[in-house]
Amino acid sequence: MSSERPVRDGTVEPYDVVDLIAKKRFAEALDPGEIAWLIDAFTRGAVAPEQMSALLMAIVIQGMRREEIRDLTAAMIASGERMDFSGLGRPAIDKHSTGGVGDKITLPLVPLLASLGVAVPQLSGRGLGHTGGTLDKLESIPGWRAALSNAEMEDMLREIGGVICAAGSGLAPADRAMYALRDVTGTVASVPLIASSIMSKKIAEGADGLVLDVKFGSGAFLPALEDARELATTMVRLGADSGLRTVALLTDMEAPLGRAVGNANEVRESVEVLAGGGPADVIELTLALAREMLDLAGFDVDPGPALSDGRAMDAWRRMIAAQDGDPDAPLPVARETETVRATATGIVQRVDARAVGVAAWRLGAGRAKPGDPVDHAAGVEVLVKPGDRVRAGDPLFIAACDVAGRMERGMEALSGAVEIGGAAPAPRPLVADRVYAPPSRS
Ligand code: URA
């Protein structure tokens, strides 16, 4: 007997998220249909944040198989738009760093490649925690604006070759929402989650090639070299599986890169590099990444001369001006500085990148939560490198900040950041290895 009541419309979900959480908890693989539904349902609000958080924690603990990571990445790409740079008349090659302390390499690298005829679309983010964000650094240049329309971005790529701007909300929005949860639920440090998060955005960007700078050492998200290698291999394979030629360099982040850690001071150091000077490690890594990018672009050219003869500097000035920045304007300088001095005589064994990153953050260079303002003048000047000889009383760091009360906590973080010993430490190469997999389809 049929009821008189009309049947109501409603969405019947094909899966129950609690079943998926249980599957992953017991280390079973999720199938492609389950993963595609999960990401779509989370994006439209049919899976609650607390359910997604439980599943993310199960993934952190149990991991994911290669096919699951590929399906997760594809589902995150499908949550948003895809860009296309095929009409630029130049090869579009992208770069991504997994994040480090004093890592300002994007700033000299993008204009360097642009000056050599490569298009580099750098959709960047802001810093959170102890690693800095490229947009925060550039915003210390008076007038410079991070937000560009797609048309403005394409004009810059066509006319100058390089652009560094904010990623719009249309690229992989599922990743944006998942990352916000991961950040507050202790679920960031996971190879499948980091790899799918980074690669979904990079594949959606639609460049012709991608060079990854995967960091290891105390200042990196994954400090152990073997974890960084697994992350690099996973990302390179994800690129290859989707037809994006991807190369990764495994690079040392045990000590901060260069001398400047902060925002305005990192821009100043980058300009030094573009003027043909600057610290040796910043130049070495800029050139190593540039060579990989040129190789993917099919250009047989040495990038060194363009960095020292002013061509890269010209491209930088054009890039800054195109985004309303004044490349000649003075950058902010902090009102208060204090010096940390060596307490012993000997040889510097270690400069702890994480401690320096935390100090710069506490001094005001970073933010504790999304949306907080950053203090562009705050930061740390690192005066020593491992292997340097110091005498008790020599300066090791200069801490700088603008807000009363921040200095003490910043100085506290710096107090044990340098280890001094008797013998020279074993040298550590900046580029430890290279990971590449040929594309499995094009
Ligand atoms: N950067 C990202 O974009 N995602 C991560 O998960 C970690 C670093």
XYZ file of C-alpha atoms and ligand atoms in Angstrom:
450
model
C 0.000 0.000 0.000
C 1.544 3.381 -0.990
C 1.585 6.323 1.411
C -0.322 9.530 0.598
C 2.731 11.640 1.588
C 4.740 12.990 -1.386
C 8.354 11.844 -1.692
C 10.720 14.707 -0.723
C 13.697 15.766 -2.847
C 17.076 15.365 -1.208
C 20.651 14.350 -1.918
C 21.414 10.759 -1.047
C 25.137 10.534 -0.496
C 26.691 7.418 -2.038
C 29.106 6.903 0.881
C 29.164 7.405 4.634
C 32.237 9.336 5.801
C 32.318 7.378 9.084
C 32.925 4.187 7.056
C 35.788 5.897 5.234
C 37.333 7.041 8.529
C 37.106 3.456 9.855
C 38.685 2.063 6.678
C 41.651 4.389 6.885
C 41.986 3.847 10.620
C 42.535 0.139 9.880
C 45.021 0.988 7.083
C 42.742 -0.038 4.207
C 43.088 1.845 0.911
C 40.298 4.214 -0.165
C 39.109 3.596 -3.727
C 38.921 6.315 -6.432
C 35.135 6.746 -6.044
C 35.410 7.187 -2.290
C 38.201 9.756 -2.591
C 36.446 11.763 -5.332
C 33.233 11.811 -3.289
C 35.034 12.714 -0.040
C 36.718 15.811 -1.491
C 33.597 16.941 -3.339
C 31.363 16.362 -0.290
C 33.787 18.223 1.997
C 33.949 21.159 -0.437
C 30.134 21.469 -0.551
C 29.778 21.057 3.236
C 28.314 17.519 3.286
C 31.330 16.263 5.262
C 31.838 18.230 8.494
C 35.245 19.700 9.426
C 35.480 17.413 12.490
C 34.894 14.350 10.284
C 37.506 15.510 7.785
C 39.912 16.182 10.675
C 39.485 12.605 11.953
C 40.149 11.238 8.477
C 43.205 13.482 8.048
C 44.641 12.188 11.322
C 44.029 8.599 10.179
C 45.941 9.428 6.964
C 48.821 10.956 8.968
C 49.074 7.746 11.012
C 48.388 5.092 8.354
C 49.665 6.817 5.210
C 48.338 6.341 1.683
C 49.287 4.170 -1.288
C 50.578 5.735 -4.488
C 47.190 5.344 -6.253
C 45.333 6.953 -3.335
C 47.681 9.969 -3.375
C 47.171 10.301 -7.138
C 43.349 10.131 -6.736
C 43.419 12.622 -3.846
C 45.467 15.068 -5.918
C 43.114 14.674 -8.905
C 40.060 15.280 -6.680
C 41.605 18.448 -5.238
C 42.435 19.732 -8.749
C 38.831 18.998 -9.836
C 37.519 21.161 -6.956
C 38.611 24.345 -8.797
C 39.750 25.976 -12.021
C 42.733 25.109 -14.224
C 44.967 27.744 -15.785
C 46.561 27.608 -19.217
C 49.787 29.366 -20.241
C 50.134 27.715 -23.624
C 49.568 30.940 -25.602
C 52.454 32.969 -24.142
C 55.032 32.227 -26.802
C 57.551 31.244 -24.094
C 57.811 28.004 -22.118
C 56.157 28.404 -18.700
C 58.224 26.835 -15.932
C 57.188 26.993 -12.301
C 59.125 26.597 -9.066
C 58.053 25.653 -5.563
C 59.939 25.461 -2.280
C 58.609 23.422 0.619
C 59.544 26.365 2.835
C 62.504 27.342 4.914
C 64.182 30.024 7.003
C 65.728 32.894 5.039
C 64.438 31.258 1.845
C 64.123 34.287 -0.426
C 65.295 32.427 -3.554
C 62.077 33.112 -5.513
C 62.891 36.847 -5.464
C 66.114 36.710 -7.515
C 65.180 33.493 -9.374
C 61.986 34.663 -11.105
C 63.504 37.805 -12.716
C 66.641 35.839 -13.613
C 64.605 33.284 -15.596
C 62.420 36.033 -17.070
C 65.542 37.814 -18.344
C 66.530 34.604 -20.160
C 63.221 34.162 -22.014
C 61.350 31.754 -19.708
C 57.876 32.583 -18.355
C 57.636 32.016 -14.598
C 54.145 32.229 -13.076
C 54.758 32.272 -9.316
C 51.481 32.065 -7.453
C 52.690 32.494 -3.906
C 51.356 32.426 -0.387
C 51.848 34.150 2.919
C 53.932 32.780 5.758
C 52.518 30.870 8.684
C 54.598 29.704 11.633
C 58.383 29.851 11.492
C 58.742 29.842 7.661
C 58.264 33.123 5.799
C 55.951 33.862 2.877
C 57.082 35.402 -0.410
C 54.140 37.840 -0.536
C 54.898 39.112 2.978
C 58.457 39.854 1.899
C 57.418 41.696 -1.283
C 54.775 43.716 0.554
C 57.583 45.500 2.392
C 58.204 47.363 -0.910
C 56.126 50.573 -0.776
C 53.101 50.415 -3.119
C 53.586 46.792 -4.244
C 50.340 44.860 -4.616
C 49.986 41.088 -4.501
C 46.502 40.674 -5.982
C 46.365 40.638 -9.795
C 43.630 39.679 -12.220
C 44.321 36.780 -14.575
C 44.609 39.298 -17.438
C 47.223 41.391 -15.555
C 49.174 38.251 -14.750
C 49.199 37.114 -18.384
C 50.265 40.587 -19.572
C 53.257 40.480 -17.206
C 54.197 36.989 -18.332
C 54.019 38.001 -22.000
C 55.825 41.349 -21.612
C 58.342 40.723 -18.805
C 58.339 36.941 -18.417
C 57.950 36.784 -14.632
C 55.197 37.452 -12.144
C 54.953 36.827 -8.413
C 51.428 37.318 -7.112
C 48.780 35.926 -4.777
C 47.163 32.655 -5.787
C 43.468 33.340 -6.435
C 40.833 31.389 -4.522
C 39.872 29.425 -7.663
C 42.883 27.058 -7.678
C 42.251 23.824 -5.728
C 39.815 25.346 -3.178
C 39.519 21.933 -1.478
C 43.208 22.173 -0.570
C 42.711 25.627 0.913
C 39.948 24.322 3.210
C 41.871 21.161 4.114
C 45.074 23.082 4.800
C 43.206 25.400 7.205
C 42.051 22.295 9.134
C 45.460 20.616 9.026
C 47.080 23.719 10.399
C 45.010 23.596 13.610
C 44.776 19.810 14.058
C 48.450 18.783 13.972
C 48.064 17.103 10.579
C 50.497 19.083 8.404
C 53.545 16.778 8.582
C 52.437 13.905 6.350
C 53.978 12.984 2.994
C 50.661 12.115 1.229
C 48.980 15.286 2.510
C 51.852 17.680 1.769
C 52.495 16.120 -1.669
C 48.837 16.240 -2.773
C 48.407 19.759 -1.358
C 51.391 21.212 -3.231
C 50.951 19.257 -6.452
C 47.193 19.886 -6.801
C 47.903 23.635 -6.963
C 50.927 23.247 -9.215
C 49.210 20.900 -11.690
C 46.109 23.158 -11.756
C 48.404 26.080 -12.652
C 49.117 24.389 -15.981
C 52.831 25.201 -16.477
C 55.037 23.171 -18.859
C 57.499 22.137 -16.177
C 58.060 22.368 -12.431
C 61.189 22.495 -10.271
C 60.724 21.640 -6.601
C 63.093 22.733 -3.850
C 62.450 20.133 -1.143
C 64.054 21.127 2.141
C 65.417 18.942 4.910
C 67.150 19.954 8.165
C 65.923 21.675 11.313
C 64.149 24.548 9.509
C 62.123 22.269 7.184
C 58.608 20.829 7.633
C 60.133 17.328 7.419
C 63.618 17.576 8.970
C 64.886 14.047 8.123
C 66.602 13.687 4.721
C 64.855 10.360 4.064
C 61.397 11.879 4.718
C 62.248 14.763 2.377
C 63.383 12.245 -0.253
C 60.096 10.358 0.058
C 58.195 13.652 -0.301
C 60.269 14.615 -3.355
C 59.794 11.206 -4.991
C 56.039 11.303 -4.330
C 55.678 14.790 -5.822
C 57.862 14.041 -8.843
C 55.729 10.942 -9.573
C 52.494 12.904 -9.184
C 53.842 15.377 -11.734
C 54.884 12.584 -14.095
C 51.478 10.848 -13.728
C 49.710 14.036 -14.837
C 52.110 14.875 -17.690
C 53.870 17.730 -15.815
C 57.659 17.358 -16.107
C 58.871 17.741 -12.541
C 62.380 17.755 -11.032
C 63.171 18.055 -7.323
C 66.367 19.170 -5.610
C 66.839 18.065 -2.006
C 68.431 21.055 -0.283
C 69.850 21.631 3.172
C 67.808 23.775 5.586
C 69.775 22.967 8.740
C 71.173 26.544 8.778
C 69.296 29.641 7.549
C 69.861 30.630 3.905
C 71.916 33.784 3.526
C 72.232 36.358 6.294
C 68.760 37.927 6.330
C 65.672 36.336 7.896
C 62.484 38.422 7.923
C 60.735 40.443 5.237
C 62.285 43.795 4.211
C 65.792 42.519 5.061
C 65.258 39.495 2.760
C 64.214 41.816 -0.082
C 67.384 43.875 0.533
C 69.525 40.730 0.368
C 67.784 39.587 -2.835
C 68.502 42.968 -4.441
C 72.172 42.518 -3.465
C 72.146 39.183 -5.333
C 70.489 40.820 -8.357
C 73.219 43.482 -8.235
C 75.871 40.775 -8.590
C 76.745 40.389 -4.882
C 75.052 38.730 -1.912
C 75.786 35.614 0.154
C 77.387 32.610 -1.577
C 74.684 30.099 -0.521
C 71.843 32.268 -1.890
C 73.685 32.640 -5.209
C 74.497 28.904 -5.347
C 70.892 27.803 -4.801
C 69.468 30.445 -7.157
C 71.778 29.218 -9.933
C 71.172 25.504 -9.195
C 67.385 25.962 -9.455
C 67.766 28.244 -12.493
C 69.773 25.550 -14.335
C 67.042 22.970 -13.692
C 64.327 25.371 -14.886
C 66.283 26.273 -18.025
C 66.808 22.586 -18.722
C 63.047 21.900 -18.495
C 62.451 24.884 -20.809
C 64.873 23.358 -23.334
C 67.318 26.316 -23.081
C 71.026 25.531 -23.179
C 72.282 28.669 -21.434
C 74.401 29.490 -18.367
C 72.302 31.665 -15.992
C 75.362 33.066 -14.138
C 76.131 36.077 -16.377
C 72.524 37.386 -16.358
C 72.663 37.526 -12.568
C 75.866 39.524 -12.466
C 75.520 41.776 -15.555
C 72.250 43.535 -14.622
C 69.793 41.718 -16.934
C 68.029 39.992 -14.010
C 67.985 43.299 -12.093
C 66.263 45.028 -15.030
C 63.562 42.322 -15.065
C 63.133 42.693 -11.278
C 62.621 46.457 -11.551
C 60.036 45.995 -14.302
C 58.225 43.304 -12.295
C 58.042 45.469 -9.162
C 56.888 48.566 -11.088
C 54.202 46.564 -12.965
C 52.646 45.765 -9.573
C 52.742 49.448 -8.491
C 55.837 49.011 -6.306
C 58.691 51.528 -6.257
C 61.954 49.597 -6.725
C 63.945 52.640 -5.525
C 61.931 53.391 -2.370
C 63.714 52.867 0.961
C 62.589 49.702 2.756
C 61.395 49.788 6.381
C 64.072 49.614 9.085
C 63.344 48.503 12.668
C 63.485 50.970 15.564
C 64.980 48.554 18.080
C 67.938 46.183 17.625
C 69.879 43.919 19.984
C 72.969 41.799 19.446
C 73.443 38.175 20.537
C 77.107 37.456 21.293
C 79.208 34.280 21.451
C 79.712 32.947 24.972
C 82.782 30.845 24.012
C 85.735 30.868 21.637
C 85.884 28.161 18.952
C 84.374 27.043 15.654
C 80.664 27.341 14.845
C 79.288 23.793 14.615
C 75.670 24.565 13.892
C 73.314 27.506 13.349
C 69.833 26.145 14.048
C 67.510 27.342 11.276
C 64.372 26.492 13.233
C 65.469 28.550 16.258
C 66.277 31.524 13.990
C 62.910 31.138 12.207
C 61.060 31.044 15.524
C 62.985 34.130 16.704
C 62.103 36.109 13.540
C 58.480 35.052 13.955
C 58.367 36.116 17.613
C 60.022 39.427 16.706
C 57.026 40.078 14.429
C 58.184 38.941 10.958
C 55.638 36.084 10.882
C 52.059 35.559 11.918
C 50.439 33.247 14.474
C 47.175 32.882 12.579
C 45.918 33.642 9.062
C 45.025 37.294 8.584
C 47.367 38.668 11.301
C 49.518 41.589 10.071
C 53.290 41.110 9.830
C 55.942 43.606 10.854
C 57.979 44.151 7.697
C 60.996 45.618 9.495
C 61.325 42.811 12.061
C 63.790 39.968 11.627
C 67.196 38.527 12.334
C 70.575 39.192 10.762
C 72.664 36.003 10.907
C 76.336 36.948 11.169
C 77.951 33.472 11.279
C 77.883 30.233 9.291
C 78.929 26.717 10.364
C 82.710 26.460 10.125
C 83.355 30.138 11.052
C 85.837 30.831 13.880
C 84.493 33.062 16.650
C 85.850 34.532 19.876
C 83.791 34.949 23.048
C 81.948 38.267 22.752
C 81.811 38.284 18.938
C 78.376 39.152 17.500
C 76.355 36.137 16.220
C 72.947 37.668 15.463
C 71.281 41.067 15.360
C 67.599 40.876 16.312
C 65.346 43.704 15.082
C 61.775 44.622 15.944
C 59.367 47.525 16.065
C 56.971 46.487 18.820
C 57.872 46.884 22.483
C 57.840 43.572 24.354
C 58.730 41.371 21.396
C 62.487 41.643 21.745
C 62.796 39.532 24.892
C 61.022 36.475 23.455
C 62.933 36.750 20.176
C 66.263 36.918 22.041
C 65.226 33.881 24.102
C 64.776 31.827 20.900
C 68.210 32.918 19.647
C 70.036 32.167 22.889
C 70.866 28.498 22.085
C 70.772 28.756 18.295
C 74.541 28.577 17.733
C 76.703 25.664 18.906
C 80.421 26.359 19.276
C 83.000 23.534 19.455
C 86.669 22.765 18.974
C 86.899 20.979 15.615
C 85.681 22.013 12.183
C 82.224 20.505 11.465
C 81.846 18.118 8.509
C 80.928 20.157 5.409
C 77.279 19.792 4.294
C 76.535 20.277 0.587
C 73.664 22.709 -0.030
C 72.171 20.516 -2.770
C 72.169 16.940 -1.434
C 70.438 15.178 -4.328
C 68.226 15.455 -7.421
C 65.027 13.449 -7.996
C 63.448 13.049 -11.430
C 60.958 10.696 -13.105
C 60.134 10.902 -16.816
C 56.482 11.736 -17.484
C 54.284 8.670 -17.841
C 51.987 10.486 -20.277
C 51.983 13.850 -22.030
N 52.739 23.855 1.527
C 51.543 23.512 0.991
O 51.067 24.148 0.046
N 50.902 22.464 1.513
C 51.379 21.726 2.534
O 50.744 20.767 2.940
C 52.626 22.090 3.115
C 53.291 23.165 2.576
